[in-house]
Amino acid sequence: MEILDLFLQTSSSVSLLGTIMTLLLVYLVSTFSFSSQEDKKEPPGPRPLPLLENECKQNNICNIYCLFTVYLGPKKVVVLAGYKTVKEALVNYAEEFGERDPMLIMLEVSQGHGVLWSNGESWKKMRRFAFMNLRDYGMGKKACEDKICEEKAFDTTQPVNYVCKFTSLVDRTNRNSQLVGSPSIQVYNLFPWTGRWISNKKKFCKLYEANKKINLELFRRLKETLNPQMCRGFVDAFLVRKQHLEVGNHLHFHNENLLMTVIQLFGAGTETTSTTIRWGLLFMAKYPKIQDQVQEELSRVIGSRQVQVEDRKNLPFTDAVIHETQRLANIIPFSLPHKTSQDVTFQGYFIKKGTTVYPLLTSVLYDESEWEKPYSFYPAHFLDKDGKFVKRDAFLPFSAGRRICLGESLARMELFIFFTTLLQHFRFTPPPGVSEDELDLTAHMGLSLSPSPHKLCAVPCM
């Protein structure tokens, strides 16, 4: 590990924003003045000094304001806090707050292609195409549920080879999720001139290139066996559309957009769901009485048969536990950075076009005016007095507005089927010699918040 990486190591439990603020002690940002345009009131905030984190705490700014300014190094950022503010900005002002402000390292590897870090017409075309085709191939529907649960006989020759490739893709994707949230890469995003001394940047790019190579090989094989009359999935549909549009010289259906869209959908769809399930199992081991209630409900309603998505309506407590896991786990606390597409006056404050905006999802999921016990694992948040499941407006783990998670319906389906099936067959406990109270709920910071390394026992249900 190079010298800058050693210097920048901090506790993994520190939040992304807190980590960045702490790290910026190495850089004196005293040249920026905290002044607004004379005729336009900008969002309030502390002076942009190296001790910004402490000054934010001293001023209690997150509790005083729902809209405020901070400086991440030289970069001016507006933070949206609380359910009402985040919802109003992302939904009622969807166009104004709807652009993405890509992290430097993600912009470098994606070159603005794909659906996650792109903007403009290319983003609109790719998102619309991805959403329509994922829906057509069953996302959120019974056909997709069947694929999730399907078990059948198979010839081991090719599948085993594919499993190895898939596992390597997952491993590299998970590792890069941790790297992109590391302090040293966050510093690189703010100060590109530090790149030559940051070994994590080199590791990230190497892993990303390896995943690109595997995907390109898969695309080549799919293209060789492509049958436009019988599309097998998303890549086939893209290749067919590309063929049909080449005559018209369409700008957006090109190989780079295909590659980046697939990589981004894969990354967003695997790491987040698996992380949420890990939190769910950890909560079950931590709170065995809640696990008892889940398993009693599953036994009474489902028995030993395969759980189906349509069972959700008859499993209100289990559904509440899954929702509470998503709320308290809070795996994407800052959402991904947005950017204003135009000058906008919002809640009486002027925000200039091109300003980076962070919708603070953690402030929505932990909003004390919306949740009775925001910092506790409390499934009753999603139950009425009769024990029936109730939706909550402030439940926004998938964000909201134009940039809401593209795969929300698939993620909800996977979480329900995976979680209920695991709890149907296993009881999760701390390892021998460890009590429930000793299980650590401290989060480990990457691009998402994951549980700290831990072990659990999965005991088969009798």
Coordinates of C-alpha atoms in Angstrom, one line a residue:
M1 CA 0.0 0.0 0.0
E2 CA 1.4 3.4 -0.9
I3 CA 2.1 6.2 1.5
L4 CA -1.1 8.2 0.8
D5 CA -3.3 5.1 1.4
L6 CA -1.6 4.5 4.7
F7 CA -2.1 8.1 5.8
L8 CA -5.8 8.1 4.8
Q9 CA -6.9 5.1 6.7
T10 CA -9.8 5.8 9.0
S11 CA -12.4 3.9 11.0
S12 CA -14.8 2.0 8.6
S13 CA -17.7 3.0 10.8
V14 CA -17.4 6.7 9.9
S15 CA -19.9 7.9 7.4
L16 CA -18.9 8.8 3.8
L17 CA -19.4 12.5 4.3
G18 CA -17.7 12.4 7.7
T19 CA -14.8 10.5 6.3
I20 CA -14.3 13.0 3.5
M21 CA -14.5 15.9 5.9
T22 CA -11.9 14.3 8.2
L23 CA -9.6 13.5 5.3
L24 CA -9.7 17.1 4.0
L25 CA -7.7 18.2 7.1
V26 CA -4.7 17.6 4.8
Y27 CA -5.8 20.4 2.5
L28 CA -6.3 24.0 3.6
V29 CA -9.4 25.3 1.9
S30 CA -9.2 28.8 3.2
T31 CA -9.3 30.6 -0.1
F32 CA -13.1 30.2 -0.4
S33 CA -15.4 32.9 1.0
F34 CA -18.8 32.1 2.4
S35 CA -20.8 34.8 0.6
S36 CA -24.0 34.8 -1.3
Q37 CA -24.9 36.8 -4.3
E38 CA -26.3 40.1 -3.1
D39 CA -29.7 39.6 -4.6
K40 CA -30.0 35.9 -4.3
K41 CA -30.1 34.0 -1.0
E42 CA -28.1 30.7 -1.2
P43 CA -28.6 27.7 1.1
P44 CA -26.9 28.4 4.5
G45 CA -23.9 26.5 5.8
P46 CA -20.7 26.8 7.8
R47 CA -17.5 28.5 6.6
P48 CA -15.6 26.3 4.2
L49 CA -12.7 25.5 6.5
P50 CA -10.7 22.3 7.0
L51 CA -12.5 21.7 10.3
L52 CA -15.8 21.7 8.5
E53 CA -17.0 18.5 10.1
N54 CA -16.6 19.8 13.6
E55 CA -18.1 23.1 12.7
C56 CA -21.2 21.3 11.2
K57 CA -21.5 19.5 14.5
Q58 CA -21.1 22.6 16.6
N59 CA -23.7 24.5 14.6
N60 CA -26.0 21.4 14.6
I61 CA -26.6 22.3 11.0
C62 CA -28.3 19.0 10.0
N63 CA -31.0 19.6 12.7
I64 CA -31.4 23.4 12.0
Y65 CA -31.7 23.3 8.2
C66 CA -33.4 21.0 5.7
L67 CA -31.3 22.5 2.9
F68 CA -27.7 23.6 3.4
T69 CA -24.3 24.1 1.8
V70 CA -21.0 22.3 2.6
Y71 CA -17.7 22.3 0.8
L72 CA -16.0 19.0 0.0
G73 CA -12.6 20.4 -0.5
P74 CA -13.0 23.0 -3.3
K75 CA -16.4 21.6 -4.3
K76 CA -19.5 23.4 -3.3
V77 CA -22.3 20.9 -2.4
V78 CA -25.9 21.4 -1.4
V79 CA -27.4 18.8 0.9
L80 CA -31.1 17.9 1.0
A81 CA -32.1 16.6 4.5
G82 CA -35.4 15.2 5.8
Y83 CA -38.3 13.4 4.0
K84 CA -40.3 16.5 3.0
T85 CA -37.3 18.3 1.5
V86 CA -35.9 15.3 -0.3
K87 CA -39.3 14.3 -1.7
E88 CA -40.1 17.8 -2.8
A89 CA -36.8 18.2 -4.6
L90 CA -36.7 14.8 -6.4
V91 CA -40.4 14.6 -7.2
N92 CA -41.8 18.1 -7.5
Y93 CA -38.6 19.5 -9.0
A94 CA -37.6 16.4 -10.8
E95 CA -36.3 18.1 -13.9
E96 CA -34.2 20.7 -11.9
F97 CA -32.6 18.1 -9.6
G98 CA -32.6 15.2 -12.0
E99 CA -29.1 15.2 -13.5
R100 CA -26.3 13.0 -12.2
D101 CA -23.0 14.4 -11.0
P102 CA -20.6 11.5 -11.6
M103 CA -17.7 10.8 -9.3
L104 CA -14.5 11.4 -11.2
I105 CA -13.3 7.8 -11.1
M106 CA -16.7 6.6 -12.4
L107 CA -16.7 9.1 -15.1
E108 CA -13.2 8.0 -16.2
V109 CA -14.2 4.3 -16.5
S110 CA -17.6 4.9 -18.0
Q111 CA -16.9 7.9 -20.2
G112 CA -20.4 9.0 -19.6
H113 CA -22.0 5.9 -21.1
G114 CA -24.6 3.6 -19.5
V115 CA -27.5 4.4 -17.2
L116 CA -26.0 5.2 -13.8
W117 CA -23.5 8.0 -14.3
S118 CA -24.8 9.5 -17.6
N119 CA -26.9 12.5 -18.5
G120 CA -28.8 14.0 -21.4
E121 CA -30.4 12.2 -24.3
S122 CA -28.1 9.2 -24.0
W123 CA -29.2 8.6 -20.4
K124 CA -32.9 9.0 -21.4
K125 CA -32.6 6.5 -24.2
M126 CA -30.6 3.9 -22.2
R127 CA -32.9 4.2 -19.1
R128 CA -36.0 3.8 -21.2
F129 CA -34.6 0.9 -23.2
A130 CA -33.3 -0.8 -20.0
F131 CA -36.6 -0.4 -18.1
M132 CA -38.8 -1.5 -21.0
N133 CA -36.7 -4.6 -21.8
L134 CA -36.2 -5.7 -18.2
R135 CA -39.9 -5.4 -17.8
D136 CA -40.5 -7.4 -21.0
Y137 CA -38.2 -10.1 -19.7
G138 CA -40.2 -10.4 -16.6
M139 CA -38.7 -8.0 -14.0
G140 CA -41.2 -7.9 -11.2
K141 CA -43.5 -10.4 -12.9
K142 CA -44.4 -14.1 -12.3
A143 CA -42.0 -15.2 -15.1
C144 CA -39.1 -13.5 -13.2
E145 CA -40.2 -15.1 -9.9
D146 CA -40.1 -18.6 -11.6
K147 CA -36.5 -17.9 -12.8
I148 CA -35.4 -16.9 -9.3
C149 CA -36.9 -20.1 -7.8
E150 CA -36.2 -22.5 -10.7
E151 CA -34.2 -25.7 -10.1
K152 CA -33.7 -28.2 -12.9
A153 CA -31.3 -30.8 -14.2
F154 CA -28.4 -29.6 -16.2
D155 CA -25.2 -30.6 -18.1
T156 CA -22.4 -29.6 -15.8
T157 CA -19.8 -28.8 -18.6
Q158 CA -20.7 -25.2 -19.6
P159 CA -22.6 -24.1 -16.5
V160 CA -19.6 -24.8 -14.2
N161 CA -17.4 -22.7 -16.5
Y162 CA -20.0 -19.9 -16.4
V163 CA -20.4 -20.1 -12.7
C164 CA -16.6 -19.5 -12.3
K165 CA -16.9 -16.4 -14.5
F166 CA -20.0 -15.2 -12.7
T167 CA -18.3 -15.6 -9.3
S168 CA -15.3 -13.7 -10.4
L169 CA -17.6 -10.9 -11.7
V170 CA -19.3 -10.7 -8.4
D171 CA -16.1 -10.7 -6.4
R172 CA -14.6 -7.9 -8.4
T173 CA -17.8 -5.9 -8.4
N174 CA -18.0 -6.2 -4.6
R175 CA -14.3 -5.3 -4.1
N176 CA -14.7 -2.3 -6.3
S177 CA -17.7 -1.1 -4.4
Q178 CA -15.5 -1.1 -1.3
L179 CA -12.7 0.7 -3.1
V180 CA -14.8 3.4 -4.6
G181 CA -16.0 4.4 -1.1
S182 CA -12.5 4.3 0.3
P183 CA -11.1 7.5 1.7
S184 CA -8.2 7.7 -0.7
I185 CA -10.4 7.4 -3.8
Q186 CA -12.8 10.0 -2.4
V187 CA -9.8 12.3 -2.1
Y188 CA -8.8 11.5 -5.7
N189 CA -12.3 12.4 -6.8
L190 CA -11.9 15.9 -5.3
F191 CA -8.2 16.4 -6.0
P192 CA -7.3 14.5 -9.3
W193 CA -3.6 15.5 -8.9
T194 CA -3.3 13.0 -6.1
G195 CA -4.0 10.1 -8.4
R196 CA -0.4 9.0 -9.0
W197 CA 0.1 8.3 -5.3
I198 CA -3.2 6.4 -4.7
S199 CA -2.8 2.6 -5.1
N200 CA -6.5 2.1 -4.6
K201 CA -7.2 3.9 -7.8
K202 CA -4.9 1.5 -9.7
K203 CA -6.6 -1.5 -8.1
F204 CA -10.0 -0.2 -9.0
C205 CA -9.2 0.4 -12.6
K206 CA -7.5 -3.0 -12.9
L207 CA -10.6 -4.8 -11.5
Y208 CA -12.9 -2.8 -13.7
E209 CA -10.9 -3.6 -16.8
A210 CA -11.1 -7.3 -16.0
N211 CA -14.9 -7.2 -15.7
K212 CA -15.1 -5.3 -19.0
K213 CA -13.0 -8.1 -20.7
I214 CA -15.3 -10.9 -19.4
N215 CA -18.4 -9.0 -20.5
L216 CA -17.0 -8.3 -24.0
E217 CA -16.2 -12.0 -24.4
L218 CA -19.8 -12.9 -23.4
F219 CA -21.1 -10.3 -25.8
R220 CA -19.0 -11.8 -28.6
R221 CA -20.5 -15.3 -28.0
L222 CA -24.0 -13.9 -27.8
K223 CA -23.5 -12.0 -31.1
E224 CA -22.3 -15.1 -32.9
T225 CA -25.4 -17.0 -31.9
L226 CA -27.9 -14.1 -32.2
N227 CA -31.3 -14.9 -33.6
P228 CA -33.3 -11.7 -34.0
Q229 CA -36.6 -13.7 -34.0
M230 CA -35.8 -15.2 -30.6
C231 CA -34.1 -12.8 -28.2
R232 CA -32.7 -14.5 -25.1
G233 CA -32.3 -11.5 -22.9
F234 CA -31.2 -7.9 -22.5
V235 CA -28.0 -8.1 -24.6
D236 CA -29.8 -9.8 -27.5
A237 CA -32.5 -7.1 -27.5
F238 CA -29.8 -4.4 -27.5
L239 CA -27.9 -6.0 -30.4
V240 CA -31.1 -6.3 -32.4
R241 CA -32.0 -2.7 -31.8
K242 CA -28.5 -1.7 -32.8
Q243 CA -28.7 -3.6 -36.1
H244 CA -32.1 -2.0 -37.0
L245 CA -30.9 1.5 -36.2
E246 CA -27.5 1.3 -37.9
V247 CA -29.0 2.4 -41.2
G248 CA -30.4 5.5 -39.5
N249 CA -27.0 6.2 -37.8
H250 CA -28.6 6.3 -34.4
L251 CA -26.2 7.9 -31.9
H252 CA -26.9 6.1 -28.6
F253 CA -27.2 2.3 -29.4
H254 CA -23.5 1.6 -29.6
N255 CA -21.1 -0.9 -28.0
E256 CA -19.9 1.4 -25.2
N257 CA -23.4 2.1 -24.0
L258 CA -24.2 -1.6 -24.1
L259 CA -21.1 -2.5 -22.1
M260 CA -21.5 0.2 -19.5
T261 CA -25.2 -0.4 -19.1
V262 CA -24.7 -4.1 -18.4
I263 CA -21.8 -3.5 -16.0
Q264 CA -23.8 -0.9 -14.1
L265 CA -27.0 -3.0 -13.9
F266 CA -25.0 -6.0 -12.8
G267 CA -23.2 -4.0 -10.1
A268 CA -26.3 -2.2 -8.8
G269 CA -28.4 -5.3 -8.9
T270 CA -26.1 -7.7 -7.0
E271 CA -24.2 -5.9 -4.3
T272 CA -27.1 -3.9 -3.0
T273 CA -29.5 -6.9 -2.7
S274 CA -26.9 -9.2 -1.2
T275 CA -25.9 -6.5 1.3
T276 CA -29.5 -6.0 2.4
I277 CA -30.0 -9.8 2.9
R278 CA -26.8 -9.9 5.0
W279 CA -28.2 -7.1 7.2
G280 CA -31.5 -9.0 7.5
L281 CA -29.9 -12.2 8.7
L282 CA -27.7 -10.2 11.1
F283 CA -30.8 -8.5 12.5
M284 CA -32.5 -11.9 12.9
A285 CA -29.6 -13.3 14.9
K286 CA -29.4 -10.0 16.9
Y287 CA -33.1 -10.0 17.7
P288 CA -34.2 -13.7 18.2
K289 CA -37.7 -12.9 19.4
I290 CA -38.4 -11.1 16.1
Q291 CA -37.0 -14.1 14.2
D292 CA -39.4 -16.3 16.3
Q293 CA -42.3 -14.2 15.0
V294 CA -41.2 -14.4 11.4
Q295 CA -40.7 -18.1 11.5
E296 CA -44.0 -18.7 13.3
E297 CA -45.8 -16.7 10.6
L298 CA -44.0 -18.5 7.8
S299 CA -44.8 -21.9 9.3
R300 CA -48.5 -21.0 9.8
V301 CA -49.1 -19.5 6.4
I302 CA -46.6 -21.3 4.1
G303 CA -45.7 -24.5 5.8
S304 CA -43.0 -26.4 3.8
R305 CA -44.0 -25.3 0.3
Q306 CA -42.0 -22.8 -1.8
V307 CA -42.8 -19.2 -0.9
Q308 CA -44.3 -17.1 -3.7
V309 CA -44.4 -13.4 -4.1
E310 CA -48.2 -13.5 -3.9
D311 CA -47.8 -14.8 -0.4
R312 CA -46.6 -11.3 0.7
K313 CA -50.1 -10.0 1.4
N314 CA -50.6 -12.9 3.9
L315 CA -47.2 -12.4 5.6
P316 CA -47.6 -8.8 7.1
F317 CA -45.1 -9.3 9.9
T318 CA -42.4 -10.8 7.6
D319 CA -43.0 -8.1 5.1
A320 CA -42.6 -5.5 7.8
V321 CA -39.4 -7.0 8.9
I322 CA -38.0 -6.9 5.4
H323 CA -39.0 -3.2 5.1
E324 CA -37.5 -2.4 8.5
T325 CA -34.3 -4.1 7.4
Q326 CA -34.1 -1.8 4.4
R327 CA -34.9 1.3 6.5
L328 CA -32.5 0.7 9.3
A329 CA -29.7 -0.8 7.2
N330 CA -29.8 2.4 5.1
I331 CA -27.3 1.0 2.7
I332 CA -27.1 4.0 0.3
P333 CA -27.1 6.8 2.9
F334 CA -26.3 9.6 0.5
S335 CA -28.0 8.3 -2.6
L336 CA -25.7 9.0 -5.6
P337 CA -24.8 12.6 -6.3
H338 CA -27.2 14.7 -8.3
K339 CA -26.6 17.9 -10.1
T340 CA -28.9 20.8 -10.9
S341 CA -29.8 21.0 -14.6
Q342 CA -30.6 24.8 -14.4
D343 CA -30.7 27.7 -12.0
V344 CA -33.5 27.0 -9.5
T345 CA -35.0 28.7 -6.5
F346 CA -36.0 26.0 -4.0
Q347 CA -37.5 26.6 -0.6
G348 CA -36.6 30.3 -0.9
Y349 CA -33.0 29.6 -1.7
F350 CA -31.1 30.1 -5.0
I351 CA -29.1 27.1 -6.3
K352 CA -27.0 27.7 -9.4
K353 CA -27.0 25.4 -12.4
G354 CA -24.4 22.6 -12.2
T355 CA -24.4 22.6 -8.4
T356 CA -23.7 19.1 -6.9
V357 CA -26.7 18.0 -4.7
Y358 CA -26.7 15.1 -2.2
P359 CA -30.2 13.8 -1.3
L360 CA -29.4 12.6 2.2
L361 CA -31.5 9.4 2.2
T362 CA -30.3 8.6 5.8
S363 CA -32.1 11.7 7.0
V364 CA -35.3 10.4 5.3
L365 CA -35.1 6.8 6.7
Y366 CA -34.2 8.1 10.1
D367 CA -36.4 11.2 10.1
E368 CA -37.6 11.7 13.7
S369 CA -40.8 13.4 12.5
E370 CA -41.7 10.3 10.3
W371 CA -40.6 7.3 12.4
E372 CA -41.5 6.5 16.0
K373 CA -38.2 4.8 16.8
P374 CA -35.8 5.8 13.9
Y375 CA -32.6 4.4 15.4
S376 CA -34.1 1.0 16.5
F377 CA -35.0 -2.2 14.7
Y378 CA -38.8 -1.8 15.0
P379 CA -40.9 -3.7 12.5
A380 CA -44.1 -2.1 14.0
H381 CA -43.2 1.0 11.8
F382 CA -44.9 -0.9 9.0
L383 CA -47.8 -2.4 11.0
D384 CA -51.1 -0.9 12.1
K385 CA -52.8 -1.6 15.4
D386 CA -54.4 -4.8 13.9
G387 CA -51.1 -6.2 12.7
K388 CA -51.7 -5.4 9.0
F389 CA -48.9 -4.1 6.8
V390 CA -49.0 -0.4 6.1
K391 CA -46.9 1.6 3.6
R392 CA -45.0 4.6 4.8
D393 CA -44.4 7.6 2.6
A394 CA -40.9 8.2 4.1
F395 CA -39.7 4.7 3.0
L396 CA -37.4 5.7 0.2
P397 CA -34.5 3.3 0.2
F398 CA -34.6 3.3 -3.7
S399 CA -34.6 7.1 -3.8
A400 CA -37.3 8.9 -5.8
G401 CA -38.0 10.9 -8.9
R402 CA -36.2 10.5 -12.2
R403 CA -33.2 8.7 -10.8
I404 CA -35.2 6.2 -8.7
C405 CA -33.6 2.7 -8.8
L406 CA -34.2 1.1 -12.1
G407 CA -34.5 -2.4 -10.7
E408 CA -36.7 -1.6 -7.7
S409 CA -39.4 -4.2 -8.5
L410 CA -36.8 -6.9 -9.1
A411 CA -35.0 -6.1 -5.9
R412 CA -38.2 -6.2 -3.9
M413 CA -39.0 -9.6 -5.4
E414 CA -35.6 -11.0 -4.7
L415 CA -35.4 -9.7 -1.2
F416 CA -38.8 -11.2 -0.3
I417 CA -38.1 -14.6 -1.9
F418 CA -34.6 -15.0 -0.6
F419 CA -35.3 -13.8 2.9
T420 CA -38.4 -15.8 3.4
T421 CA -36.9 -19.0 1.9
L422 CA -33.8 -18.7 4.2
L423 CA -36.0 -18.1 7.3
Q424 CA -38.3 -21.0 6.3
H425 CA -35.4 -23.5 6.4
F426 CA -32.8 -22.1 8.9
R427 CA -32.6 -20.4 12.2
F428 CA -29.7 -17.8 12.3
T429 CA -27.7 -17.5 15.5
P430 CA -24.4 -16.0 16.7
P431 CA -21.5 -18.4 16.6
P432 CA -20.7 -20.5 19.7
G433 CA -19.5 -18.4 22.6
V434 CA -21.0 -15.1 21.2
S435 CA -24.2 -13.6 22.6
E436 CA -26.8 -11.6 20.7
D437 CA -25.6 -8.5 22.5
E438 CA -22.1 -9.0 21.2
L439 CA -23.2 -9.0 17.6
D440 CA -21.8 -5.7 16.1
L441 CA -24.2 -3.6 14.0
T442 CA -21.5 -1.1 13.0
A443 CA -21.5 -0.5 9.3
H444 CA -18.6 -1.0 7.0
M445 CA -18.2 1.8 4.5
G446 CA -17.9 1.3 0.7
L447 CA -20.1 2.7 -2.0
S448 CA -22.8 1.1 0.2
L449 CA -23.1 0.5 3.9
S450 CA -22.5 -3.3 4.6
P451 CA -22.3 -5.1 7.9
S452 CA -18.9 -5.3 9.5
P453 CA -17.2 -8.7 9.0
H454 CA -19.0 -11.3 11.2
K455 CA -20.0 -14.9 11.4
L456 CA -23.4 -16.5 11.9
C457 CA -24.6 -20.1 12.3
A458 CA -27.4 -21.3 10.1
V459 CA -29.2 -24.1 12.0
P460 CA -31.7 -26.2 10.0
C461 CA -35.2 -25.9 11.2
M462 CA -36.7 -29.2 12.3

